[in-house]
Amino acid sequence: MKSKIIVSACVMLVALCSCAGGQKSENEEGGKTLVLYYSQTGATKAVAEEIGKQLEAEVVAIEAEEPYDGDYPATIERWRQEKEAGVKVGIKPLPVNPEDYETIFLGFPVWGGTVASPVATFLADNSLKGKKIVTFATFGSGGLESSTADVAAAQPEAEVVKGYGVRNALVAKAPAEIERFLIENGFKEGTVTVLPDYGENEPVNEGEIEIFNQACGDYQFPLGTPVSVEKRSYEGIDDYKFTVKSQTPDGNETTATIYVVVAEGETPVFTRVVR
């Protein structure tokens, strides 16, 4: 009888150890991941779904109670009016609880250099204390950096990480870039070729000015005048990091960084502006 009790106790101990080991493994994997986004035109939705596909994560949309259904100028005009009036945009209840996730990929279009209003409401209404928030954004020219800073300010007790950004005009090329981003930052297993560093910052020459103008000349807003550039080449791509001088709306001189890539046999395109 005594031996049976000892055997039974050992079996229970092994079972308990096995359960503890499984729980530790789940924690080591970083817990559950949610891809949460707001999209108006479908560009951010496409990026969100690609991230969800590559991470095998749940993808959930933030929806405005009163949809923004105009074109970009109309949307920005409504955004400005609401901002000046202190309007907090209503959003529909989410079908999930953000508290159930350890990592949240938070996506949005950039409006006026910051997150779209429905995402601002989500951040104001929810505490993401202790969570890792990885931003991703779509934009006309840029704004991921400033938007990420606003997310961090809204969620000071979360770990906010600047994630992936892409121009609306280049969303079709996003899958390969997203894969590189996820692997480089440890969110997905795999290997990628390490990109070379940019070279020295040097004054632009006539050929580089022409490349800049081809990439930026037809953009709807003036992006400034290139004064210097850093360059690198990889996988059939010439990659330029231009320092550009421009003026603010109130007439002050400012500088920005504009990234331009030229794939072999293709027209130069700018990928983002960092102000």
PDB file of C-alpha atoms in Angstrom:
ATOM      1  CA  MET A   1       0.000   0.000   0.000  1.00  0.00           C
ATOM      2  CA  LYS A   2       2.793   2.350   0.930  1.00  0.00           C
ATOM      3  CA  SER A   3       4.550   1.711  -2.401  1.00  0.00           C
ATOM      4  CA  LYS A   4       1.325   2.524  -4.308  1.00  0.00           C
ATOM      5  CA  ILE A   5       1.061   5.870  -2.523  1.00  0.00           C
ATOM      6  CA  ILE A   6       4.682   6.695  -3.384  1.00  0.00           C
ATOM      7  CA  VAL A   7       4.148   5.800  -7.055  1.00  0.00           C
ATOM      8  CA  SER A   8       0.965   7.881  -7.183  1.00  0.00           C
ATOM      9  CA  ALA A   9       2.751  10.879  -5.656  1.00  0.00           C
ATOM     10  CA  CYS A  10       5.550  10.561  -8.204  1.00  0.00           C
ATOM     11  CA  VAL A  11       3.066  10.500 -11.082  1.00  0.00           C
ATOM     12  CA  MET A  12       1.389  13.640  -9.745  1.00  0.00           C
ATOM     13  CA  LEU A  13       4.759  15.361  -9.371  1.00  0.00           C
ATOM     14  CA  VAL A  14       5.737  14.512 -12.961  1.00  0.00           C
ATOM     15  CA  ALA A  15       2.389  15.840 -14.195  1.00  0.00           C
ATOM     16  CA  LEU A  16       2.837  19.099 -12.294  1.00  0.00           C
ATOM     17  CA  CYS A  17       6.358  19.533 -13.638  1.00  0.00           C
ATOM     18  CA  SER A  18       5.127  18.920 -17.187  1.00  0.00           C
ATOM     19  CA  CYS A  19       2.429  21.582 -16.838  1.00  0.00           C
ATOM     20  CA  ALA A  20       4.880  24.114 -15.430  1.00  0.00           C
ATOM     21  CA  GLY A  21       7.306  23.409 -18.238  1.00  0.00           C
ATOM     22  CA  GLY A  22       4.606  24.012 -20.881  1.00  0.00           C
ATOM     23  CA  GLN A  23       3.584  27.307 -19.282  1.00  0.00           C
ATOM     24  CA  LYS A  24       7.183  28.502 -19.216  1.00  0.00           C
ATOM     25  CA  SER A  25       7.569  27.693 -22.913  1.00  0.00           C
ATOM     26  CA  GLU A  26       4.480  29.737 -23.778  1.00  0.00           C
ATOM     27  CA  ASN A  27       5.845  32.718 -21.840  1.00  0.00           C
ATOM     28  CA  GLU A  28       9.205  32.412 -23.559  1.00  0.00           C
ATOM     29  CA  GLU A  29       7.417  32.808 -26.896  1.00  0.00           C
ATOM     30  CA  GLY A  30       6.222  36.239 -25.770  1.00  0.00           C
ATOM     31  CA  GLY A  31       2.492  35.515 -25.373  1.00  0.00           C
ATOM     32  CA  LYS A  32      -0.290  36.313 -27.836  1.00  0.00           C
ATOM     33  CA  THR A  33       0.028  38.884 -30.606  1.00  0.00           C
ATOM     34  CA  LEU A  34      -2.760  41.091 -31.959  1.00  0.00           C
ATOM     35  CA  VAL A  35      -2.668  43.119 -35.174  1.00  0.00           C
ATOM     36  CA  LEU A  36      -5.004  46.059 -34.556  1.00  0.00           C
ATOM     37  CA  TYR A  37      -5.555  48.744 -37.189  1.00  0.00           C
ATOM     38  CA  TYR A  38      -7.719  51.501 -38.585  1.00  0.00           C
ATOM     39  CA  SER A  39      -7.974  51.872 -42.364  1.00  0.00           C
ATOM     40  CA  GLN A  40      -9.954  54.278 -44.507  1.00  0.00           C
ATOM     41  CA  THR A  41      -8.871  53.538 -48.069  1.00  0.00           C
ATOM     42  CA  GLY A  42      -7.752  49.926 -47.617  1.00  0.00           C
ATOM     43  CA  ALA A  43      -3.997  50.585 -47.676  1.00  0.00           C
ATOM     44  CA  THR A  44      -3.485  50.109 -43.933  1.00  0.00           C
ATOM     45  CA  LYS A  45      -5.803  47.098 -44.016  1.00  0.00           C
ATOM     46  CA  ALA A  46      -3.574  45.464 -46.664  1.00  0.00           C
ATOM     47  CA  VAL A  47      -0.490  46.005 -44.509  1.00  0.00           C
ATOM     48  CA  ALA A  48      -2.272  44.740 -41.386  1.00  0.00           C
ATOM     49  CA  GLU A  49      -3.428  41.571 -43.118  1.00  0.00           C
ATOM     50  CA  GLU A  50       0.072  40.902 -44.427  1.00  0.00           C
ATOM     51  CA  ILE A  51       1.565  41.280 -40.937  1.00  0.00           C
ATOM     52  CA  GLY A  52      -1.145  39.015 -39.539  1.00  0.00           C
ATOM     53  CA  LYS A  53      -0.494  36.436 -42.247  1.00  0.00           C
ATOM     54  CA  GLN A  54       3.245  36.381 -41.665  1.00  0.00           C
ATOM     55  CA  LEU A  55       2.904  36.206 -37.868  1.00  0.00           C
ATOM     56  CA  GLU A  56      -0.176  33.932 -37.894  1.00  0.00           C
ATOM     57  CA  ALA A  57      -1.754  36.503 -35.581  1.00  0.00           C
ATOM     58  CA  GLU A  58      -5.317  37.694 -35.114  1.00  0.00           C
ATOM     59  CA  VAL A  59      -6.202  40.809 -37.137  1.00  0.00           C
ATOM     60  CA  VAL A  60      -8.874  43.225 -35.879  1.00  0.00           C
ATOM     61  CA  ALA A  61     -10.111  46.552 -37.286  1.00  0.00           C
ATOM     62  CA  ILE A  62     -10.882  49.721 -35.347  1.00  0.00           C
ATOM     63  CA  GLU A  63     -14.025  51.255 -36.841  1.00  0.00           C
ATOM     64  CA  ALA A  64     -15.300  54.818 -36.528  1.00  0.00           C
ATOM     65  CA  GLU A  65     -18.929  55.245 -35.519  1.00  0.00           C
ATOM     66  CA  GLU A  66     -19.222  57.956 -38.164  1.00  0.00           C
ATOM     67  CA  PRO A  67     -17.039  56.754 -41.067  1.00  0.00           C
ATOM     68  CA  TYR A  68     -14.605  59.026 -42.866  1.00  0.00           C
ATOM     69  CA  ASP A  69     -15.807  58.504 -46.423  1.00  0.00           C
ATOM     70  CA  GLY A  70     -14.325  61.477 -48.296  1.00  0.00           C
ATOM     71  CA  ASP A  71     -11.107  61.761 -50.276  1.00  0.00           C
ATOM     72  CA  TYR A  72      -7.867  62.733 -48.562  1.00  0.00           C
ATOM     73  CA  PRO A  73      -8.390  66.535 -48.636  1.00  0.00           C
ATOM     74  CA  ALA A  74     -11.942  66.096 -47.286  1.00  0.00           C
ATOM     75  CA  THR A  75     -10.727  63.735 -44.577  1.00  0.00           C
ATOM     76  CA  ILE A  76      -7.982  66.101 -43.463  1.00  0.00           C
ATOM     77  CA  GLU A  77     -10.409  69.033 -43.456  1.00  0.00           C
ATOM     78  CA  ARG A  78     -12.813  67.102 -41.218  1.00  0.00           C
ATOM     79  CA  TRP A  79      -9.866  66.048 -39.029  1.00  0.00           C
ATOM     80  CA  ARG A  80      -8.749  69.672 -38.634  1.00  0.00           C
ATOM     81  CA  GLN A  81     -12.238  70.857 -37.754  1.00  0.00           C
ATOM     82  CA  GLU A  82     -12.698  68.084 -35.184  1.00  0.00           C
ATOM     83  CA  LYS A  83      -9.272  68.763 -33.689  1.00  0.00           C
ATOM     84  CA  GLU A  84      -9.909  72.504 -33.376  1.00  0.00           C
ATOM     85  CA  ALA A  85     -13.303  71.828 -31.793  1.00  0.00           C
ATOM     86  CA  GLY A  86     -11.854  69.242 -29.373  1.00  0.00           C
ATOM     87  CA  VAL A  87     -14.083  66.491 -30.780  1.00  0.00           C
ATOM     88  CA  LYS A  88     -13.298  62.962 -29.642  1.00  0.00           C
ATOM     89  CA  VAL A  89     -14.230  60.647 -32.498  1.00  0.00           C
ATOM     90  CA  GLY A  90     -16.439  57.733 -31.500  1.00  0.00           C
ATOM     91  CA  ILE A  91     -15.343  54.173 -32.289  1.00  0.00           C
ATOM     92  CA  LYS A  92     -17.238  50.903 -32.247  1.00  0.00           C
ATOM     93  CA  PRO A  93     -16.542  48.331 -29.497  1.00  0.00           C
ATOM     94  CA  LEU A  94     -13.759  45.907 -30.353  1.00  0.00           C
ATOM     95  CA  PRO A  95     -14.573  42.194 -30.688  1.00  0.00           C
ATOM     96  CA  VAL A  96     -11.487  41.364 -28.597  1.00  0.00           C
ATOM     97  CA  ASN A  97      -9.965  42.532 -25.312  1.00  0.00           C
ATOM     98  CA  PRO A  98      -6.495  44.087 -25.781  1.00  0.00           C
ATOM     99  CA  GLU A  99      -5.666  42.951 -22.240  1.00  0.00           C
ATOM    100  CA  ASP A 100      -5.472  39.383 -23.545  1.00  0.00           C
ATOM    101  CA  TYR A 101      -2.414  40.133 -25.701  1.00  0.00           C
ATOM    102  CA  GLU A 102       1.229  40.733 -24.872  1.00  0.00           C
ATOM    103  CA  THR A 103       2.212  42.381 -28.167  1.00  0.00           C
ATOM    104  CA  ILE A 104      -0.028  44.684 -30.202  1.00  0.00           C
ATOM    105  CA  PHE A 105       0.875  45.760 -33.719  1.00  0.00           C
ATOM    106  CA  LEU A 106      -1.016  49.042 -34.018  1.00  0.00           C
ATOM    107  CA  GLY A 107      -1.612  50.386 -37.536  1.00  0.00           C
ATOM    108  CA  PHE A 108      -3.033  53.610 -38.931  1.00  0.00           C
ATOM    109  CA  PRO A 109      -2.902  56.077 -41.802  1.00  0.00           C
ATOM    110  CA  VAL A 110      -0.987  59.247 -40.921  1.00  0.00           C
ATOM    111  CA  TRP A 111      -3.183  62.347 -40.777  1.00  0.00           C
ATOM    112  CA  GLY A 112      -1.471  65.689 -40.287  1.00  0.00           C
ATOM    113  CA  GLY A 113       1.695  64.036 -39.008  1.00  0.00           C
ATOM    114  CA  THR A 114      -0.051  61.928 -36.369  1.00  0.00           C
ATOM    115  CA  VAL A 115      -2.288  58.881 -35.928  1.00  0.00           C
ATOM    116  CA  ALA A 116      -5.735  58.844 -37.523  1.00  0.00           C
ATOM    117  CA  SER A 117      -8.434  60.051 -35.125  1.00  0.00           C
ATOM    118  CA  PRO A 118     -10.099  56.643 -34.475  1.00  0.00           C
ATOM    119  CA  VAL A 119      -6.723  55.307 -33.282  1.00  0.00           C
ATOM    120  CA  ALA A 120      -6.260  58.381 -31.067  1.00  0.00           C
ATOM    121  CA  THR A 121      -9.607  57.546 -29.463  1.00  0.00           C
ATOM    122  CA  PHE A 122      -8.582  53.927 -28.922  1.00  0.00           C
ATOM    123  CA  LEU A 123      -5.379  55.062 -27.208  1.00  0.00           C
ATOM    124  CA  ALA A 124      -7.291  57.497 -25.005  1.00  0.00           C
ATOM    125  CA  ASP A 125      -9.880  54.887 -23.974  1.00  0.00           C
ATOM    126  CA  ASN A 126      -7.548  51.962 -23.234  1.00  0.00           C
ATOM    127  CA  SER A 127      -4.614  51.386 -20.933  1.00  0.00           C
ATOM    128  CA  LEU A 128      -1.926  49.244 -22.545  1.00  0.00           C
ATOM    129  CA  LYS A 129       0.323  49.245 -19.498  1.00  0.00           C
ATOM    130  CA  GLY A 130       3.030  46.615 -19.756  1.00  0.00           C
ATOM    131  CA  LYS A 131       2.233  45.801 -23.392  1.00  0.00           C
ATOM    132  CA  LYS A 132       4.618  46.026 -26.326  1.00  0.00           C
ATOM    133  CA  ILE A 133       3.101  48.263 -29.004  1.00  0.00           C
ATOM    134  CA  VAL A 134       4.656  48.033 -32.462  1.00  0.00           C
ATOM    135  CA  THR A 135       3.435  50.824 -34.717  1.00  0.00           C
ATOM    136  CA  PHE A 136       2.919  50.544 -38.466  1.00  0.00           C
ATOM    137  CA  ALA A 137       1.590  53.181 -40.812  1.00  0.00           C
ATOM    138  CA  THR A 138       0.673  54.144 -44.342  1.00  0.00           C
ATOM    139  CA  PHE A 139       1.176  57.701 -45.541  1.00  0.00           C
ATOM    140  CA  GLY A 140       1.530  60.037 -48.478  1.00  0.00           C
ATOM    141  CA  SER A 141       5.082  61.072 -47.652  1.00  0.00           C
ATOM    142  CA  GLY A 142       5.960  60.175 -44.063  1.00  0.00           C
ATOM    143  CA  GLY A 143       5.019  60.584 -40.423  1.00  0.00           C
ATOM    144  CA  LEU A 144       5.783  57.213 -38.837  1.00  0.00           C
ATOM    145  CA  GLU A 145       8.325  58.778 -36.467  1.00  0.00           C
ATOM    146  CA  SER A 146       6.087  61.604 -35.249  1.00  0.00           C
ATOM    147  CA  SER A 147       3.084  59.276 -34.981  1.00  0.00           C
ATOM    148  CA  THR A 148       5.048  56.753 -32.944  1.00  0.00           C
ATOM    149  CA  ALA A 149       6.113  59.540 -30.570  1.00  0.00           C
ATOM    150  CA  ASP A 150       2.429  60.453 -30.125  1.00  0.00           C
ATOM    151  CA  VAL A 151       1.543  56.816 -29.387  1.00  0.00           C
ATOM    152  CA  ALA A 152       4.306  56.699 -26.763  1.00  0.00           C
ATOM    153  CA  ALA A 153       3.013  59.921 -25.192  1.00  0.00           C
ATOM    154  CA  ALA A 154      -0.519  58.489 -25.055  1.00  0.00           C
ATOM    155  CA  GLN A 155       0.682  55.184 -23.530  1.00  0.00           C
ATOM    156  CA  PRO A 156       3.630  56.086 -21.257  1.00  0.00           C
ATOM    157  CA  GLU A 157       3.483  52.769 -19.390  1.00  0.00           C
ATOM    158  CA  ALA A 158       3.735  50.644 -22.536  1.00  0.00           C
ATOM    159  CA  GLU A 159       6.840  49.736 -24.519  1.00  0.00           C
ATOM    160  CA  VAL A 160       6.304  51.520 -27.824  1.00  0.00           C
ATOM    161  CA  VAL A 161       8.428  50.415 -30.776  1.00  0.00           C
ATOM    162  CA  LYS A 162       8.646  52.236 -34.114  1.00  0.00           C
ATOM    163  CA  GLY A 163       7.614  49.667 -36.681  1.00  0.00           C
ATOM    164  CA  TYR A 164       7.021  49.532 -40.418  1.00  0.00           C
ATOM    165  CA  GLY A 165       5.894  52.407 -42.625  1.00  0.00           C
ATOM    166  CA  VAL A 166       5.088  52.559 -46.326  1.00  0.00           C
ATOM    167  CA  ARG A 167       3.799  55.152 -48.766  1.00  0.00           C
ATOM    168  CA  ASN A 168       0.323  54.472 -50.107  1.00  0.00           C
ATOM    169  CA  ALA A 169       1.779  54.463 -53.611  1.00  0.00           C
ATOM    170  CA  LEU A 170       4.127  51.603 -52.710  1.00  0.00           C
ATOM    171  CA  VAL A 171       1.851  49.265 -50.732  1.00  0.00           C
ATOM    172  CA  ALA A 172       2.100  46.604 -53.453  1.00  0.00           C
ATOM    173  CA  LYS A 173       5.783  46.151 -52.534  1.00  0.00           C
ATOM    174  CA  ALA A 174       5.085  45.865 -48.811  1.00  0.00           C
ATOM    175  CA  PRO A 175       5.121  42.042 -48.298  1.00  0.00           C
ATOM    176  CA  ALA A 176       8.874  41.616 -48.840  1.00  0.00           C
ATOM    177  CA  GLU A 177       9.656  44.706 -46.757  1.00  0.00           C
ATOM    178  CA  ILE A 178       7.389  43.518 -43.953  1.00  0.00           C
ATOM    179  CA  GLU A 179       9.118  40.142 -43.922  1.00  0.00           C
ATOM    180  CA  ARG A 180      12.520  41.834 -43.628  1.00  0.00           C
ATOM    181  CA  PHE A 181      11.265  44.080 -40.823  1.00  0.00           C
ATOM    182  CA  LEU A 182       9.764  41.184 -38.851  1.00  0.00           C
ATOM    183  CA  ILE A 183      12.886  39.026 -39.166  1.00  0.00           C
ATOM    184  CA  GLU A 184      15.342  41.837 -38.429  1.00  0.00           C
ATOM    185  CA  ASN A 185      13.437  42.765 -35.278  1.00  0.00           C
ATOM    186  CA  GLY A 186      12.975  39.232 -33.960  1.00  0.00           C
ATOM    187  CA  PHE A 187       9.222  38.908 -34.504  1.00  0.00           C
ATOM    188  CA  LYS A 188       9.617  36.119 -37.062  1.00  0.00           C
ATOM    189  CA  GLU A 189      12.185  33.388 -37.574  1.00  0.00           C
ATOM    190  CA  GLY A 190      14.310  33.473 -40.681  1.00  0.00           C
ATOM    191  CA  THR A 191      17.389  35.066 -42.187  1.00  0.00           C
ATOM    192  CA  VAL A 192      17.849  38.122 -44.381  1.00  0.00           C
ATOM    193  CA  THR A 193      20.866  39.660 -46.026  1.00  0.00           C
ATOM    194  CA  VAL A 194      22.313  42.412 -43.863  1.00  0.00           C
ATOM    195  CA  LEU A 195      22.126  45.710 -45.729  1.00  0.00           C
ATOM    196  CA  PRO A 196      25.289  47.818 -45.994  1.00  0.00           C
ATOM    197  CA  ASP A 197      25.647  51.107 -44.150  1.00  0.00           C
ATOM    198  CA  TYR A 198      25.163  54.363 -46.003  1.00  0.00           C
ATOM    199  CA  GLY A 199      28.348  56.058 -47.188  1.00  0.00           C
ATOM    200  CA  GLU A 200      29.649  59.476 -46.197  1.00  0.00           C
ATOM    201  CA  ASN A 201      27.373  62.495 -46.394  1.00  0.00           C
ATOM    202  CA  GLU A 202      28.539  64.467 -49.434  1.00  0.00           C
ATOM    203  CA  PRO A 203      27.235  67.456 -51.431  1.00  0.00           C
ATOM    204  CA  VAL A 204      24.851  66.437 -54.203  1.00  0.00           C
ATOM    205  CA  ASN A 205      25.987  66.475 -57.822  1.00  0.00           C
ATOM    206  CA  GLU A 206      23.902  67.169 -60.922  1.00  0.00           C
ATOM    207  CA  GLY A 207      23.132  63.499 -61.526  1.00  0.00           C
ATOM    208  CA  GLU A 208      21.871  63.027 -57.953  1.00  0.00           C
ATOM    209  CA  ILE A 209      19.729  66.158 -58.184  1.00  0.00           C
ATOM    210  CA  GLU A 210      18.146  64.707 -61.329  1.00  0.00           C
ATOM    211  CA  ILE A 211      17.433  61.431 -59.509  1.00  0.00           C
ATOM    212  CA  PHE A 212      15.835  63.397 -56.650  1.00  0.00           C
ATOM    213  CA  ASN A 213      13.701  65.424 -59.050  1.00  0.00           C
ATOM    214  CA  GLN A 214      12.537  62.304 -60.895  1.00  0.00           C
ATOM    215  CA  ALA A 215      11.480  60.738 -57.602  1.00  0.00           C
ATOM    216  CA  CYS A 216       9.914  63.791 -55.960  1.00  0.00           C
ATOM    217  CA  GLY A 217       9.124  66.279 -58.704  1.00  0.00           C
ATOM    218  CA  ASP A 218       5.548  65.193 -59.347  1.00  0.00           C
ATOM    219  CA  TYR A 219       4.545  64.886 -55.670  1.00  0.00           C
ATOM    220  CA  GLN A 220       1.535  67.069 -54.829  1.00  0.00           C
ATOM    221  CA  PHE A 221       3.452  69.139 -52.266  1.00  0.00           C
ATOM    222  CA  PRO A 222       6.959  70.653 -52.605  1.00  0.00           C
ATOM    223  CA  LEU A 223       9.495  68.545 -50.719  1.00  0.00           C
ATOM    224  CA  GLY A 224      12.421  70.969 -50.799  1.00  0.00           C
ATOM    225  CA  THR A 225      15.890  71.215 -52.327  1.00  0.00           C
ATOM    226  CA  PRO A 226      18.506  68.478 -51.834  1.00  0.00           C
ATOM    227  CA  VAL A 227      21.838  69.715 -50.469  1.00  0.00           C
ATOM    228  CA  SER A 228      23.693  66.526 -49.552  1.00  0.00           C
ATOM    229  CA  VAL A 229      23.328  62.766 -49.868  1.00  0.00           C
ATOM    230  CA  GLU A 230      24.452  59.441 -48.414  1.00  0.00           C
ATOM    231  CA  LYS A 231      24.381  56.402 -50.703  1.00  0.00           C
ATOM    232  CA  ARG A 232      24.482  52.612 -50.637  1.00  0.00           C
ATOM    233  CA  SER A 233      23.805  49.819 -53.128  1.00  0.00           C
ATOM    234  CA  TYR A 234      22.454  46.290 -52.638  1.00  0.00           C
ATOM    235  CA  GLU A 235      20.552  43.624 -54.591  1.00  0.00           C
ATOM    236  CA  GLY A 236      20.309  45.736 -57.761  1.00  0.00           C
ATOM    237  CA  ILE A 237      19.068  48.809 -55.868  1.00  0.00           C
ATOM    238  CA  ASP A 238      20.726  52.195 -55.449  1.00  0.00           C
ATOM    239  CA  ASP A 239      19.547  53.721 -52.173  1.00  0.00           C
ATOM    240  CA  TYR A 240      19.873  57.479 -51.535  1.00  0.00           C
ATOM    241  CA  LYS A 241      19.423  59.332 -48.251  1.00  0.00           C
ATOM    242  CA  PHE A 242      19.025  63.013 -49.174  1.00  0.00           C
ATOM    243  CA  THR A 243      19.285  65.916 -46.748  1.00  0.00           C
ATOM    244  CA  VAL A 244      16.832  68.499 -47.981  1.00  0.00           C
ATOM    245  CA  LYS A 245      16.225  72.145 -47.126  1.00  0.00           C
ATOM    246  CA  SER A 246      12.707  73.558 -47.238  1.00  0.00           C
ATOM    247  CA  GLN A 247      10.461  76.107 -45.581  1.00  0.00           C
ATOM    248  CA  THR A 248       7.770  75.641 -42.976  1.00  0.00           C
ATOM    249  CA  PRO A 249       4.300  77.148 -43.608  1.00  0.00           C
ATOM    250  CA  ASP A 250       5.320  80.159 -41.494  1.00  0.00           C
ATOM    251  CA  GLY A 251       8.420  80.790 -43.606  1.00  0.00           C
ATOM    252  CA  ASN A 252      11.157  79.349 -41.400  1.00  0.00           C
ATOM    253  CA  GLU A 253      13.920  77.243 -42.932  1.00  0.00           C
ATOM    254  CA  THR A 254      13.967  73.595 -41.946  1.00  0.00           C
ATOM    255  CA  THR A 255      15.639  70.368 -42.991  1.00  0.00           C
ATOM    256  CA  ALA A 256      14.290  66.900 -43.700  1.00  0.00           C
ATOM    257  CA  THR A 257      15.612  63.522 -44.764  1.00  0.00           C
ATOM    258  CA  ILE A 258      14.136  61.983 -47.905  1.00  0.00           C
ATOM    259  CA  TYR A 259      14.879  58.397 -48.922  1.00  0.00           C
ATOM    260  CA  VAL A 260      14.941  57.569 -52.628  1.00  0.00           C
ATOM    261  CA  VAL A 261      15.512  54.163 -54.222  1.00  0.00           C
ATOM    262  CA  VAL A 262      16.313  53.289 -57.824  1.00  0.00           C
ATOM    263  CA  ALA A 263      15.782  49.660 -58.756  1.00  0.00           C
ATOM    264  CA  GLU A 264      17.598  48.463 -61.841  1.00  0.00           C
ATOM    265  CA  GLY A 265      15.648  49.452 -64.942  1.00  0.00           C
ATOM    266  CA  GLU A 266      13.000  51.379 -62.983  1.00  0.00           C
ATOM    267  CA  THR A 267      12.178  55.029 -62.345  1.00  0.00           C
ATOM    268  CA  PRO A 268      13.443  56.561 -59.062  1.00  0.00           C
ATOM    269  CA  VAL A 269      10.843  56.691 -56.264  1.00  0.00           C
ATOM    270  CA  PHE A 270      10.955  58.244 -52.823  1.00  0.00           C
ATOM    271  CA  THR A 271      10.009  55.910 -50.015  1.00  0.00           C
ATOM    272  CA  ARG A 272       9.573  58.277 -47.073  1.00  0.00           C
ATOM    273  CA  VAL A 273      10.215  61.704 -45.631  1.00  0.00           C
ATOM    274  CA  VAL A 274      11.507  62.140 -42.079  1.00  0.00           C
ATOM    275  CA  ARG A 275      10.995  65.632 -40.716  1.00  0.00           C
TER     276      ARG A 275
END
